[in-house]
mmCIF file of C-alpha atoms and ligand atoms in Angstrom:
data_model
loop_
_atom_site.group_PDB
_atom_site.id
_atom_site.type_symbol
_atom_site.label_atom_id
_atom_site.label_comp_id
_atom_site.label_asym_id
_atom_site.label_seq_id
_atom_site.Cartn_x
_atom_site.Cartn_y
_atom_site.Cartn_z
ATOM 1 C CA ALA S 1264 51.258 101.128 -17.176
ATOM 2 C CA PRO S 1265 53.791 101.824 -14.472
ATOM 3 C CA ALA S 1266 54.271 99.162 -11.784
ATOM 4 C CA PRO S 1267 54.129 100.351 -8.190
ATOM 5 C CA PRO S 1268 57.521 100.829 -6.589
ATOM 6 C CA PRO S 1269 58.818 97.749 -4.813
ATOM 7 C CA GLY S 1270 57.621 97.784 -1.228
ATOM 8 C CA TRP S 1271 54.624 100.042 -1.754
ATOM 9 C CA HIS S 1272 52.358 97.369 -0.301
ATOM 10 C CA LEU S 1273 54.755 96.553 2.517
ATOM 11 C CA PHE S 1274 55.785 98.397 5.665
ATOM 12 C CA SER S 1275 59.054 100.000 4.702
ATOM 13 C CA ASP S 1276 58.985 103.172 6.811
ATOM 14 C CA PRO S 1277 60.329 102.469 10.349
ATOM 15 C CA ALA S 1278 58.585 105.543 11.775
ATOM 16 C CA GLU S 1279 55.239 104.324 10.480
ATOM 17 C CA VAL S 1280 55.852 100.852 11.891
ATOM 18 C CA GLU S 1281 56.682 102.349 15.286
ATOM 19 C CA SER S 1282 53.554 104.478 15.286
ATOM 20 C CA LEU S 1283 51.321 101.592 14.234
ATOM 21 C CA ARG S 1284 52.714 99.367 16.998
ATOM 22 C CA GLY S 1285 52.158 102.035 19.621
ATOM 23 C CA ASN S 1286 48.583 102.769 18.543
ATOM 24 C CA LEU S 1287 47.638 99.138 18.332
ATOM 25 C CA LEU S 1288 49.111 98.173 21.704
ATOM 26 C CA ALA S 1289 47.542 101.174 23.457
ATOM 27 C CA TRP S 1290 44.160 100.161 22.043
ATOM 28 C CA TYR S 1291 44.706 96.530 23.080
ATOM 29 C CA ASP S 1292 45.545 97.573 26.631
ATOM 30 C CA ARG S 1293 42.280 99.521 26.801
ATOM 31 C CA CYS S 1294 39.917 97.244 24.918
ATOM 32 C CA LYS S 1295 41.094 93.639 25.012
ATOM 33 C CA ARG S 1296 38.552 90.984 25.857
ATOM 34 C CA ASN S 1297 38.952 88.997 29.061
ATOM 35 C CA LEU S 1298 39.483 85.458 27.914
ATOM 36 C CA PRO S 1299 40.355 82.519 30.186
ATOM 37 C CA TRP S 1300 43.532 81.558 28.302
ATOM 38 C CA ARG S 1301 44.797 85.125 28.519
ATOM 39 C CA ALA S 1302 44.213 85.164 32.268
ATOM 40 C CA LEU S 1303 45.942 81.782 32.650
ATOM 41 C CA ALA S 1304 48.936 82.796 30.517
ATOM 42 C CA ALA S 1305 49.313 86.068 32.412
ATOM 43 C CA MET S 1306 49.168 84.444 35.851
ATOM 44 C CA GLU S 1307 51.233 81.330 35.209
ATOM 45 C CA PRO S 1308 54.867 81.750 36.275
ATOM 46 C CA ASP S 1309 55.936 78.360 34.919
ATOM 47 C CA ALA S 1310 56.862 78.767 31.233
ATOM 48 C CA ASN S 1311 56.085 75.159 30.404
ATOM 49 C CA ARG S 1312 52.577 75.363 31.842
ATOM 50 C CA ARG S 1313 52.081 78.714 30.142
ATOM 51 C CA GLY S 1314 53.031 77.180 26.812
ATOM 52 C CA TYR S 1315 50.586 74.335 27.357
ATOM 53 C CA ALA S 1316 47.734 76.710 28.311
ATOM 54 C CA VAL S 1317 48.253 78.786 25.153
ATOM 55 C CA TRP S 1318 48.697 75.729 22.965
ATOM 56 C CA VAL S 1319 45.348 74.211 24.042
ATOM 57 C CA SER S 1320 43.551 77.514 23.393
ATOM 58 C CA GLU S 1321 45.137 77.933 19.962
ATOM 59 C CA ILE S 1322 44.190 74.426 18.857
ATOM 60 C CA MET S 1323 40.608 74.869 20.083
ATOM 61 C CA LEU S 1324 40.309 78.271 18.397
ATOM 62 C CA GLN S 1325 41.257 76.901 14.976
ATOM 63 C CA GLN S 1326 38.027 77.060 12.944
ATOM 64 C CA THR S 1327 35.923 77.662 16.076
ATOM 65 C CA GLN S 1328 34.390 80.825 17.544
ATOM 66 C CA VAL S 1329 35.753 82.241 20.801
ATOM 67 C CA ALA S 1330 32.323 82.100 22.476
ATOM 68 C CA THR S 1331 32.062 78.359 21.795
ATOM 69 C CA VAL S 1332 35.606 77.611 22.894
ATOM 70 C CA ILE S 1333 35.452 79.230 26.370
ATOM 71 C CA ASP S 1334 33.431 76.493 28.074
ATOM 72 C CA TYR S 1335 35.389 73.673 26.415
ATOM 73 C CA TYR S 1336 38.657 75.343 27.352
ATOM 74 C CA ASN S 1337 37.698 75.750 31.007
ATOM 75 C CA ARG S 1338 36.572 72.139 31.301
ATOM 76 C CA TRP S 1339 39.710 70.882 29.537
ATOM 77 C CA MET S 1340 42.096 72.827 31.740
ATOM 78 C CA GLN S 1341 40.234 71.712 34.838
ATOM 79 C CA LYS S 1342 40.456 68.078 33.797
ATOM 80 C CA TRP S 1343 44.011 68.170 32.406
ATOM 81 C CA PRO S 1344 45.803 71.176 33.886
ATOM 82 C CA THR S 1345 49.224 69.983 32.706
ATOM 83 C CA LEU S 1346 50.793 68.257 29.746
ATOM 84 C CA GLN S 1347 51.549 65.296 31.965
ATOM 85 C CA ALA S 1348 47.871 64.928 32.923
ATOM 86 C CA LEU S 1349 46.812 65.089 29.284
ATOM 87 C CA ALA S 1350 49.430 62.524 28.270
ATOM 88 C CA GLN S 1351 47.817 60.040 30.658
ATOM 89 C CA ALA S 1352 44.259 60.542 29.370
ATOM 90 C CA SER S 1353 42.650 58.039 27.017
ATOM 91 C CA LEU S 1354 41.543 59.013 23.519
ATOM 92 C CA GLU S 1355 37.990 58.144 24.576
ATOM 93 C CA GLU S 1356 38.115 60.751 27.349
ATOM 94 C CA VAL S 1357 39.558 63.327 24.946
ATOM 95 C CA ASN S 1358 36.837 62.638 22.381
ATOM 96 C CA GLU S 1359 34.140 62.859 25.060
ATOM 97 C CA LEU S 1360 35.294 66.288 26.157
ATOM 98 C CA TRP S 1361 35.780 67.438 22.572
ATOM 99 C CA ALA S 1362 32.299 66.221 21.481
ATOM 100 C CA GLY S 1363 30.473 69.090 19.771
ATOM 101 C CA LEU S 1364 33.563 71.217 19.124
ATOM 102 C CA GLY S 1365 34.081 69.771 15.625
ATOM 103 C CA TYR S 1366 37.256 68.934 13.693
ATOM 104 C CA TYR S 1367 37.856 66.030 16.021
ATOM 105 C CA SER S 1368 41.359 65.191 14.851
ATOM 106 C CA ARG S 1369 42.515 68.331 16.694
ATOM 107 C CA GLY S 1370 41.890 66.805 20.120
ATOM 108 C CA LYS S 1371 43.504 63.545 19.143
ATOM 109 C CA ARG S 1372 46.624 65.243 17.798
ATOM 110 C CA LEU S 1373 46.875 67.483 20.846
ATOM 111 C CA GLN S 1374 46.931 64.437 23.048
ATOM 112 C CA GLU S 1375 49.447 62.610 20.835
ATOM 113 C CA ALA S 1376 51.699 65.642 20.916
ATOM 114 C CA ALA S 1377 51.426 65.869 24.725
ATOM 115 C CA ARG S 1378 52.507 62.232 24.948
ATOM 116 C CA LYS S 1379 55.439 62.989 22.697
ATOM 117 C CA VAL S 1380 56.557 65.932 24.860
ATOM 118 C CA VAL S 1381 56.393 63.760 27.968
ATOM 119 C CA SER S 1382 58.068 60.677 26.502
ATOM 120 C CA GLU S 1383 60.592 62.194 24.094
ATOM 121 C CA LEU S 1384 61.246 65.749 25.287
ATOM 122 C CA ALA S 1385 61.460 65.117 29.040
ATOM 123 C CA GLY S 1386 58.157 66.934 29.543
ATOM 124 C CA GLN S 1387 59.580 70.245 28.281
ATOM 125 C CA MET S 1388 57.711 72.192 25.604
ATOM 126 C CA PRO S 1389 59.953 73.441 22.750
ATOM 127 C CA ARG S 1390 60.580 77.188 23.227
ATOM 128 C CA THR S 1391 60.866 78.606 19.705
ATOM 129 C CA ALA S 1392 58.405 78.767 16.834
ATOM 130 C CA GLU S 1393 60.785 76.747 14.648
ATOM 131 C CA ASP S 1394 61.115 73.908 17.196
ATOM 132 C CA LEU S 1395 57.433 73.922 18.087
ATOM 133 C CA GLN S 1396 56.518 73.469 14.434
ATOM 134 C CA LYS S 1397 59.194 70.868 13.849
ATOM 135 C CA LEU S 1398 58.647 68.764 16.953
ATOM 136 C CA LEU S 1399 54.935 68.867 17.759
ATOM 137 C CA PRO S 1400 52.427 67.018 15.557
ATOM 138 C CA GLY S 1401 49.463 69.206 14.620
ATOM 139 C CA VAL S 1402 51.349 72.465 15.296
ATOM 140 C CA GLY S 1403 51.646 74.507 12.101
ATOM 141 C CA ARG S 1404 53.379 77.798 11.440
ATOM 142 C CA TYR S 1405 50.630 79.964 12.896
ATOM 143 C CA THR S 1406 50.165 77.959 16.112
ATOM 144 C CA ALA S 1407 53.928 77.737 16.636
ATOM 145 C CA GLY S 1408 54.273 81.526 16.259
ATOM 146 C CA ALA S 1409 51.368 82.160 18.626
ATOM 147 C CA ILE S 1410 52.705 79.860 21.364
ATOM 148 C CA ALA S 1411 56.288 81.147 21.030
ATOM 149 C CA SER S 1412 55.332 84.826 21.081
ATOM 150 C CA ILE S 1413 52.606 84.678 23.751
ATOM 151 C CA SER S 1414 54.218 82.160 26.110
ATOM 152 C CA TYR S 1415 57.932 82.678 25.583
ATOM 153 C CA GLY S 1416 58.211 86.248 24.279
ATOM 154 C CA GLN S 1417 59.802 85.331 20.949
ATOM 155 C CA ALA S 1418 59.550 88.265 18.519
ATOM 156 C CA THR S 1419 57.906 86.354 15.733
ATOM 157 C CA GLY S 1420 54.792 87.324 13.781
ATOM 158 C CA VAL S 1421 51.625 85.331 13.175
ATOM 159 C CA VAL S 1422 49.254 85.171 10.232
ATOM 160 C CA ASP S 1423 45.747 83.804 10.673
ATOM 161 C CA GLY S 1424 42.458 84.703 8.962
ATOM 162 C CA ASN S 1425 42.025 87.874 11.025
ATOM 163 C CA VAL S 1426 45.580 89.050 10.364
ATOM 164 C CA ILE S 1427 45.198 88.367 6.638
ATOM 165 C CA ARG S 1428 42.119 90.605 6.532
ATOM 166 C CA VAL S 1429 43.696 93.436 8.504
ATOM 167 C CA LEU S 1430 46.987 93.444 6.591
ATOM 168 C CA CYS S 1431 45.326 93.175 3.173
ATOM 169 C CA ARG S 1432 43.213 96.228 4.037
ATOM 170 C CA LEU S 1433 46.052 98.203 5.576
ATOM 171 C CA ARG S 1434 48.089 97.728 2.409
ATOM 172 C CA CYS S 1435 45.440 97.351 -0.329
ATOM 173 C CA ILE S 1436 46.483 93.809 -1.146
ATOM 174 C CA GLY S 1437 43.903 92.575 -3.627
ATOM 175 C CA ALA S 1438 45.620 89.553 -5.161
ATOM 176 C CA ASP S 1439 44.238 86.157 -4.065
ATOM 177 C CA SER S 1440 44.974 86.124 -0.327
ATOM 178 C CA SER S 1441 45.225 82.343 -0.233
ATOM 179 C CA SER S 1442 47.943 82.220 -2.891
ATOM 180 C CA PRO S 1443 51.428 81.228 -1.667
ATOM 181 C CA ALA S 1444 52.947 84.456 -3.039
ATOM 182 C CA VAL S 1445 50.588 86.648 -1.002
ATOM 183 C CA ILE S 1446 50.806 84.476 2.106
ATOM 184 C CA ASP S 1447 54.612 84.720 2.013
ATOM 185 C CA ARG S 1448 54.448 88.527 1.822
ATOM 186 C CA LEU S 1449 51.970 88.640 4.708
ATOM 187 C CA TRP S 1450 54.308 86.562 6.889
ATOM 188 C CA ASP S 1451 57.154 88.913 6.003
ATOM 189 C CA MET S 1452 54.968 91.844 6.998
ATOM 190 C CA ALA S 1453 53.854 90.242 10.264
ATOM 191 C CA ASN S 1454 57.510 89.636 11.157
ATOM 192 C CA VAL S 1455 58.434 93.244 10.373
ATOM 193 C CA LEU S 1456 55.528 94.652 12.366
ATOM 194 C CA VAL S 1457 55.671 92.534 15.513
ATOM 195 C CA ASP S 1458 56.661 94.577 18.552
ATOM 196 C CA ARG S 1459 60.076 93.486 19.844
ATOM 197 C CA ASN S 1460 59.220 94.131 23.486
ATOM 198 C CA ARG S 1461 55.658 92.816 23.594
ATOM 199 C CA PRO S 1462 55.406 90.293 20.735
ATOM 200 C CA GLY S 1463 52.653 88.189 22.322
ATOM 201 C CA ASP S 1464 50.477 91.205 23.072
ATOM 202 C CA PHE S 1465 51.105 92.668 19.650
ATOM 203 C CA ASN S 1466 50.079 89.473 17.860
ATOM 204 C CA GLN S 1467 46.983 89.126 19.988
ATOM 205 C CA ALA S 1468 46.171 92.789 19.369
ATOM 206 C CA LEU S 1469 46.365 92.366 15.600
ATOM 207 C CA MET S 1470 44.115 89.313 15.752
ATOM 208 C CA GLU S 1471 41.752 91.034 18.183
ATOM 209 C CA LEU S 1472 41.490 93.998 15.813
ATOM 210 C CA GLY S 1473 40.435 91.624 13.037
ATOM 211 C CA ALA S 1474 37.964 89.844 15.301
ATOM 212 C CA THR S 1475 36.257 92.906 16.794
ATOM 213 C CA VAL S 1476 36.888 96.015 14.617
ATOM 214 C CA CYS S 1477 38.206 95.112 11.191
ATOM 215 C CA VAL S 1478 35.496 92.467 10.787
ATOM 216 C CA PRO S 1479 34.674 90.894 7.420
ATOM 217 C CA LYS S 1480 31.421 92.620 6.457
ATOM 218 C CA ALA S 1481 31.013 95.959 8.209
ATOM 219 C CA PRO S 1482 34.341 97.062 9.681
ATOM 220 C CA LEU S 1483 34.233 99.845 12.261
ATOM 221 C CA CYS S 1484 36.818 102.048 10.592
ATOM 222 C CA GLY S 1485 35.833 105.113 12.628
ATOM 223 C CA GLU S 1486 36.914 103.319 15.838
ATOM 224 C CA CYS S 1487 40.006 101.712 14.380
ATOM 225 C CA PRO S 1488 43.264 102.521 16.201
ATOM 226 C CA VAL S 1489 45.335 102.121 13.019
ATOM 227 C CA ARG S 1490 43.045 103.932 10.596
ATOM 228 C CA GLN S 1491 45.631 106.553 9.714
ATOM 229 C CA HIS S 1492 47.848 103.753 8.377
ATOM 230 C CA CYS S 1493 45.094 102.126 6.354
ATOM 231 C CA ARG S 1494 45.412 102.460 2.601
ATOM 232 C CA ALA S 1495 42.067 100.781 1.908
ATOM 233 C CA ARG S 1496 40.329 103.405 4.054
ATOM 234 C CA CYS S 1497 42.305 106.155 2.390
ATOM 235 C CA ARG S 1498 41.294 104.870 -0.989
ATOM 236 C CA LYS S 1499 37.663 104.723 0.091
ATOM 237 C CA LEU S 1500 37.744 108.294 1.400
ATOM 238 C CA PHE S 1501 39.858 109.915 -1.288
ATOM 239 C CA GLY S 1502 39.214 107.705 -4.275
ATOM 240 C CA LYS S 1503 42.747 106.456 -4.772
ATOM 241 C CA PRO S 1504 45.659 105.131 -2.743
ATOM 242 C CA LEU S 1505 47.890 107.464 -0.775
ATOM 243 C CA PRO S 1506 50.249 109.327 -3.063
ATOM 244 C CA VAL S 1507 53.420 107.348 -3.548
ATOM 245 C CA PRO S 1508 56.652 108.419 -5.128
ATOM 246 C CA ASP S 1509 56.807 107.965 -8.882
ATOM 247 C CA VAL S 1510 53.359 106.523 -9.471
ATOM 248 C CA GLU S 1511 49.936 108.055 -9.238
ATOM 249 C CA ASP S 1512 48.007 104.859 -8.837
ATOM 250 C CA CYS S 1513 48.470 101.237 -7.969
ATOM 251 C CA GLY S 1514 46.261 98.574 -9.450
ATOM 252 C CA VAL S 1515 47.746 98.640 -12.878
ATOM 253 C CA GLY S 1516 50.824 97.011 -14.262
ATOM 254 C CA ASP S 1517 52.293 93.725 -13.143
ATOM 255 C CA CYS S 1518 52.013 94.137 -9.397
ATOM 256 C CA THR S 1519 51.594 90.705 -7.797
ATOM 257 C CA LEU S 1520 49.797 92.163 -4.770
ATOM 258 C CA CYS S 1521 47.259 94.449 -6.476
ATOM 259 C CA PRO S 1522 43.771 93.294 -7.457
ATOM 260 C CA PRO S 1523 43.849 91.627 -10.868
ATOM 261 C CA ALA S 1524 43.138 94.034 -13.736
ATOM 262 C CA THR S 1525 39.988 92.028 -14.502
ATOM 263 C CA GLU S 1526 38.561 92.733 -11.024
ATOM 264 C CA PRO S 1527 39.552 96.279 -10.144
ATOM 265 C CA TRP S 1528 38.528 98.291 -7.092
ATOM 266 C CA ASP S 1529 34.747 98.262 -6.633
ATOM 267 C CA THR S 1530 33.619 101.570 -5.125
ATOM 268 C CA SER S 1531 30.457 100.053 -3.632
ATOM 269 C CA LEU S 1532 32.548 97.661 -1.510
ATOM 270 C CA GLY S 1533 34.858 100.233 0.076
ATOM 271 C CA VAL S 1534 37.462 98.673 2.347
ATOM 272 C CA THR S 1535 35.806 95.280 1.979
ATOM 273 C CA ASN S 1536 37.378 95.107 -1.481
ATOM 274 C CA PHE S 1537 40.108 93.444 0.527
ATOM 275 C CA PRO S 1538 41.016 90.693 1.086
ATOM 276 C CA ARG S 1539 40.126 88.705 -2.003
ATOM 277 C CA LYS S 1540 40.031 84.984 -2.289
ATOM 278 C CA ALA S 1541 39.778 82.583 -5.194
ATOM 279 C CA ALA S 1542 36.296 81.046 -5.316
ATOM 280 C CA LYS S 1543 35.974 78.164 -2.873
ATOM 281 C CA LYS S 1544 35.210 74.706 -4.153
ATOM 282 C CA PRO S 1545 31.629 73.791 -3.247
ATOM 283 C CA PRO S 1546 31.416 71.116 -0.532
ATOM 284 C CA ARG S 1547 31.053 67.516 -1.670
ATOM 285 C CA ALA S 1548 27.491 66.159 -1.291
ATOM 286 C CA MET S 1549 27.163 62.877 0.617
ATOM 287 C CA ARG S 1550 24.168 60.822 1.721
ATOM 288 C CA THR S 1551 24.189 58.428 4.632
ATOM 289 C CA ALA S 1552 21.437 56.162 5.950
ATOM 290 C CA THR S 1553 21.466 55.972 9.717
ATOM 291 C CA CYS S 1554 19.267 53.855 11.943
ATOM 292 C CA VAL S 1555 18.330 54.563 15.534
ATOM 293 C CA LEU S 1556 17.866 51.111 17.096
ATOM 294 C CA GLU S 1557 15.860 51.453 20.261
ATOM 295 C CA ARG S 1558 14.996 49.021 23.067
ATOM 296 C CA ARG S 1559 13.535 49.267 26.566
ATOM 297 C CA GLY S 1560 16.338 49.218 29.103
ATOM 298 C CA CYS S 1561 16.168 47.380 32.413
ATOM 299 C CA ARG S 1562 14.561 50.352 34.164
ATOM 300 C CA GLY S 1563 12.072 50.874 31.341
ATOM 301 C CA ALA S 1564 13.867 53.887 29.874
ATOM 302 C CA PRO S 1565 14.659 53.735 26.161
ATOM 303 C CA GLU S 1566 18.189 52.767 25.192
ATOM 304 C CA PHE S 1567 19.911 53.328 21.860
ATOM 305 C CA LEU S 1568 22.607 51.376 20.136
ATOM 306 C CA ILE S 1569 25.762 53.252 19.174
ATOM 307 C CA VAL S 1570 28.821 51.954 17.341
ATOM 308 C CA GLN S 1571 32.333 53.310 17.142
ATOM 309 C CA ARG S 1572 33.749 54.694 13.909
ATOM 310 C CA PRO S 1573 37.174 53.598 12.651
ATOM 311 C CA SER S 1574 40.203 55.179 14.322
ATOM 312 C CA SER S 1575 41.165 57.195 11.235
ATOM 313 C CA GLY S 1576 39.333 59.358 8.727
ATOM 314 C CA LEU S 1577 36.361 61.680 9.255
ATOM 315 C CA LEU S 1578 35.091 61.728 12.887
ATOM 316 C CA ALA S 1579 37.721 59.142 13.827
ATOM 317 C CA GLY S 1580 36.895 57.092 16.928
ATOM 318 C CA LEU S 1581 33.592 58.855 17.556
ATOM 319 C CA TRP S 1582 30.357 56.964 18.253
ATOM 320 C CA GLU S 1583 27.299 57.026 15.992
ATOM 321 C CA PHE S 1584 24.074 55.221 15.228
ATOM 322 C CA PRO S 1585 24.665 52.345 12.785
ATOM 323 C CA SER S 1586 25.167 54.096 9.455
ATOM 324 C CA LEU S 1587 25.799 53.336 5.824
ATOM 325 C CA SER S 1588 27.007 55.571 2.984
ATOM 326 C CA LEU S 1589 24.561 55.731 0.095
ATOM 327 C CA ALA S 1590 24.877 56.395 -3.604
ATOM 328 C CA GLN S 1591 23.481 59.860 -4.432
ATOM 329 C CA ASP S 1592 20.678 58.671 -6.703
ATOM 330 C CA LEU S 1593 19.313 55.716 -4.679
ATOM 331 C CA GLN S 1594 15.490 55.513 -4.486
ATOM 332 C CA GLU S 1595 13.908 55.358 -1.023
ATOM 333 C CA GLU S 1596 12.741 51.772 -1.440
ATOM 334 C CA LYS S 1597 16.185 50.575 -2.444
ATOM 335 C CA GLU S 1598 17.749 52.643 0.314
ATOM 336 C CA ARG S 1599 15.588 50.889 2.893
ATOM 337 C CA GLU S 1600 16.652 47.504 1.512
ATOM 338 C CA VAL S 1601 20.382 48.174 1.619
ATOM 339 C CA LEU S 1602 20.075 49.538 5.129
ATOM 340 C CA ALA S 1603 18.116 46.458 6.239
ATOM 341 C CA ASP S 1604 20.796 44.203 4.691
ATOM 342 C CA HIS S 1605 23.515 46.168 6.449
ATOM 343 C CA LEU S 1606 21.792 45.897 9.821
ATOM 344 C CA GLN S 1607 21.010 42.227 9.280
ATOM 345 C CA ALA S 1608 24.592 41.226 8.482
ATOM 346 C CA TRP S 1609 25.771 43.162 11.412
ATOM 347 C CA MET S 1610 23.184 42.037 13.975
ATOM 348 C CA GLY S 1611 23.067 38.400 12.831
ATOM 349 C CA GLN S 1612 19.260 38.306 12.738
ATOM 350 C CA PRO S 1613 16.659 39.096 10.085
ATOM 351 C CA VAL S 1614 15.678 42.711 9.611
ATOM 352 C CA ALA S 1615 12.716 43.419 7.307
ATOM 353 C CA ALA S 1616 13.024 46.569 5.212
ATOM 354 C CA LYS S 1617 9.349 47.370 5.921
ATOM 355 C CA ASP S 1618 10.056 47.542 9.686
ATOM 356 C CA LEU S 1619 12.449 50.446 9.203
ATOM 357 C CA GLN S 1620 10.499 53.607 9.830
ATOM 358 C CA PHE S 1621 11.684 56.647 7.906
ATOM 359 C CA ILE S 1622 11.819 59.629 10.277
ATOM 360 C CA GLY S 1623 13.279 62.419 8.170
ATOM 361 C CA GLU S 1624 16.441 64.037 6.921
ATOM 362 C CA VAL S 1625 19.168 65.728 8.909
ATOM 363 C CA ILE S 1626 21.585 67.978 7.083
ATOM 364 C CA HIS S 1627 24.969 68.725 8.576
ATOM 365 C CA ILE S 1628 27.754 70.721 6.970
ATOM 366 C CA PHE S 1629 31.249 69.552 7.700
ATOM 367 C CA SER S 1630 34.062 71.784 6.436
ATOM 368 C CA HIS S 1631 34.165 70.183 2.993
ATOM 369 C CA ILE S 1632 31.164 67.850 3.008
ATOM 370 C CA HIS S 1633 27.462 68.587 2.715
ATOM 371 C CA GLN S 1634 26.136 65.538 4.518
ATOM 372 C CA THR S 1635 22.500 64.417 4.399
ATOM 373 C CA TYR S 1636 21.538 61.753 6.925
ATOM 374 C CA MET S 1637 18.457 59.729 6.009
ATOM 375 C CA VAL S 1638 17.204 58.869 9.477
ATOM 376 C CA TYR S 1639 15.365 55.618 10.189
ATOM 377 C CA SER S 1640 14.201 54.107 13.414
ATOM 378 C CA LEU S 1641 13.795 50.477 14.408
ATOM 379 C CA PRO S 1642 12.238 49.609 17.774
ATOM 380 C CA LEU S 1643 13.369 46.204 19.067
ATOM 381 C CA ASP S 1644 11.499 43.843 21.377
ATOM 382 C CA GLY S 1645 14.234 41.434 22.347
ATOM 383 C CA ASP S 1646 17.955 41.874 22.727
ATOM 384 C CA VAL S 1647 20.389 41.766 19.838
ATOM 385 C CA THR S 1648 23.548 39.708 19.787
ATOM 386 C CA LEU S 1649 26.062 41.859 18.045
ATOM 387 C CA ASP S 1650 28.779 40.378 15.912
ATOM 388 C CA PRO S 1651 31.927 40.694 18.089
ATOM 389 C CA ALA S 1652 34.062 40.878 14.922
ATOM 390 C CA SER S 1653 32.426 44.148 13.875
ATOM 391 C CA SER S 1654 33.038 47.614 15.352
ATOM 392 C CA PRO S 1655 32.735 48.160 19.128
ATOM 393 C CA SER S 1656 29.147 48.954 20.104
ATOM 394 C CA ARG S 1657 27.066 49.624 23.213
ATOM 395 C CA TRP S 1658 23.589 50.490 24.417
ATOM 396 C CA VAL S 1659 23.171 53.906 26.007
ATOM 397 C CA THR S 1660 20.386 55.897 27.611
ATOM 398 C CA GLU S 1661 19.700 59.365 26.247
ATOM 399 C CA LYS S 1662 21.767 60.892 29.051
ATOM 400 C CA GLU S 1663 24.668 58.532 28.396
ATOM 401 C CA PHE S 1664 24.404 59.272 24.694
ATOM 402 C CA HIS S 1665 24.919 62.992 25.290
ATOM 403 C CA ALA S 1666 27.898 62.318 27.580
ATOM 404 C CA SER S 1667 29.516 60.040 24.972
ATOM 405 C CA ALA S 1668 31.982 61.030 22.267
ATOM 406 C CA VAL S 1669 29.307 61.663 19.641
ATOM 407 C CA SER S 1670 29.327 64.332 16.950
ATOM 408 C CA THR S 1671 26.928 67.259 16.761
ATOM 409 C CA ALA S 1672 25.439 65.633 13.644
ATOM 410 C CA MET S 1673 24.456 62.530 15.647
ATOM 411 C CA LYS S 1674 22.894 64.686 18.347
ATOM 412 C CA LYS S 1675 20.768 66.271 15.638
ATOM 413 C CA VAL S 1676 19.821 62.786 14.412
ATOM 414 C CA LEU S 1677 18.629 61.789 17.874
HETATM 415 FE FE1 SF4 I 110 40.254 97.703 8.929
HETATM 416 FE FE2 SF4 I 110 38.958 100.016 8.631
HETATM 417 FE FE3 SF4 I 110 40.949 99.773 10.411
HETATM 418 FE FE4 SF4 I 110 41.457 99.792 7.800
HETATM 419 S S1 SF4 I 110 40.591 101.467 9.010
HETATM 420 S S2 SF4 I 110 42.330 98.411 9.319
HETATM 421 S S3 SF4 I 110 39.703 98.688 7.015
HETATM 422 S S4 SF4 I 110 38.957 98.729 10.457
#
């Protein structure tokens, strides 16, 4: 079978690139969403502050929906409007503000990087994608490209999940979109496409298109500003890709960007044939026993004991009810015993397994872990003397609990 000509999947016609840029930017100017970081970046004359404002938004938006980020972003920028302010914050304050946003290491790394800019780079943000990626911890290729193009006008492309979807559809790329070979081609494409005069707007427009029009399940192709450049749509409408010189069809032969021969175009899927991903590994199942220790506080209101997690690993530095990882197949009776032993060693006083009241299960999905919390409660009459050698701990009211750096999973447990 003939292979497609080199470049068939890419953007090799300058006139087409020009037209696509124009259509996309005109649409963006008409339809873009009003988002606080866009307003801040547009109004801020100081490039350093602009870079910081975009950087915070990009880190928060990784793995998190725009609607969720807005409130966190506004509170963050109010509390730490500059890099210098953030560099002076404590990790505890950062974790408290980040509580509920998930992927907690993001906040920690953001703050570490701010400290580095202040102490090692004289408070000046790096100005190019290359330097941003090289010098700032937690800033990868995508984030560096976004900050450099949006804040500093560098003509450099970006590739995130939305861009992957749009580009794979525009060019019928059906090979595994998470494979290094495909990702490299997509970066090449993003760098060819990016508008030289308005790189930040162009990148945001491409991502916005993926977020609002070229969505994963039911894309709005009829409203799409770049539909005349879309080969997936063309294939859906006319049954095969646009005619190309020398070959009638693409999807056969050794093309590294076409769908594999074993999984050809599926007519029922239309444009959502693209992108394709290798099957994800199922999340790891974990079980944890957690105990809500409760006492009457001095004003009669209930208080709960929380302890701080280690400063590295999952949910680093966050607070939780005393918890213990369990083997998957442990019986309830045995589970109660090991939890009682754990609490006893830790509290320095006897805890009877029968006093632990089983409340129920809470399931929480972390990115790669399917966590089941077996929730127990233990009301206490007197005070507890905690072992000072163990993790930091404190008693909190319900209100204080919610204002603390606790994960969403622990809020569900309460
Ligand atoms: Fe996506 Fe449809 Fe636009 Fe193609 S025409 S880019 S599939 S929304």
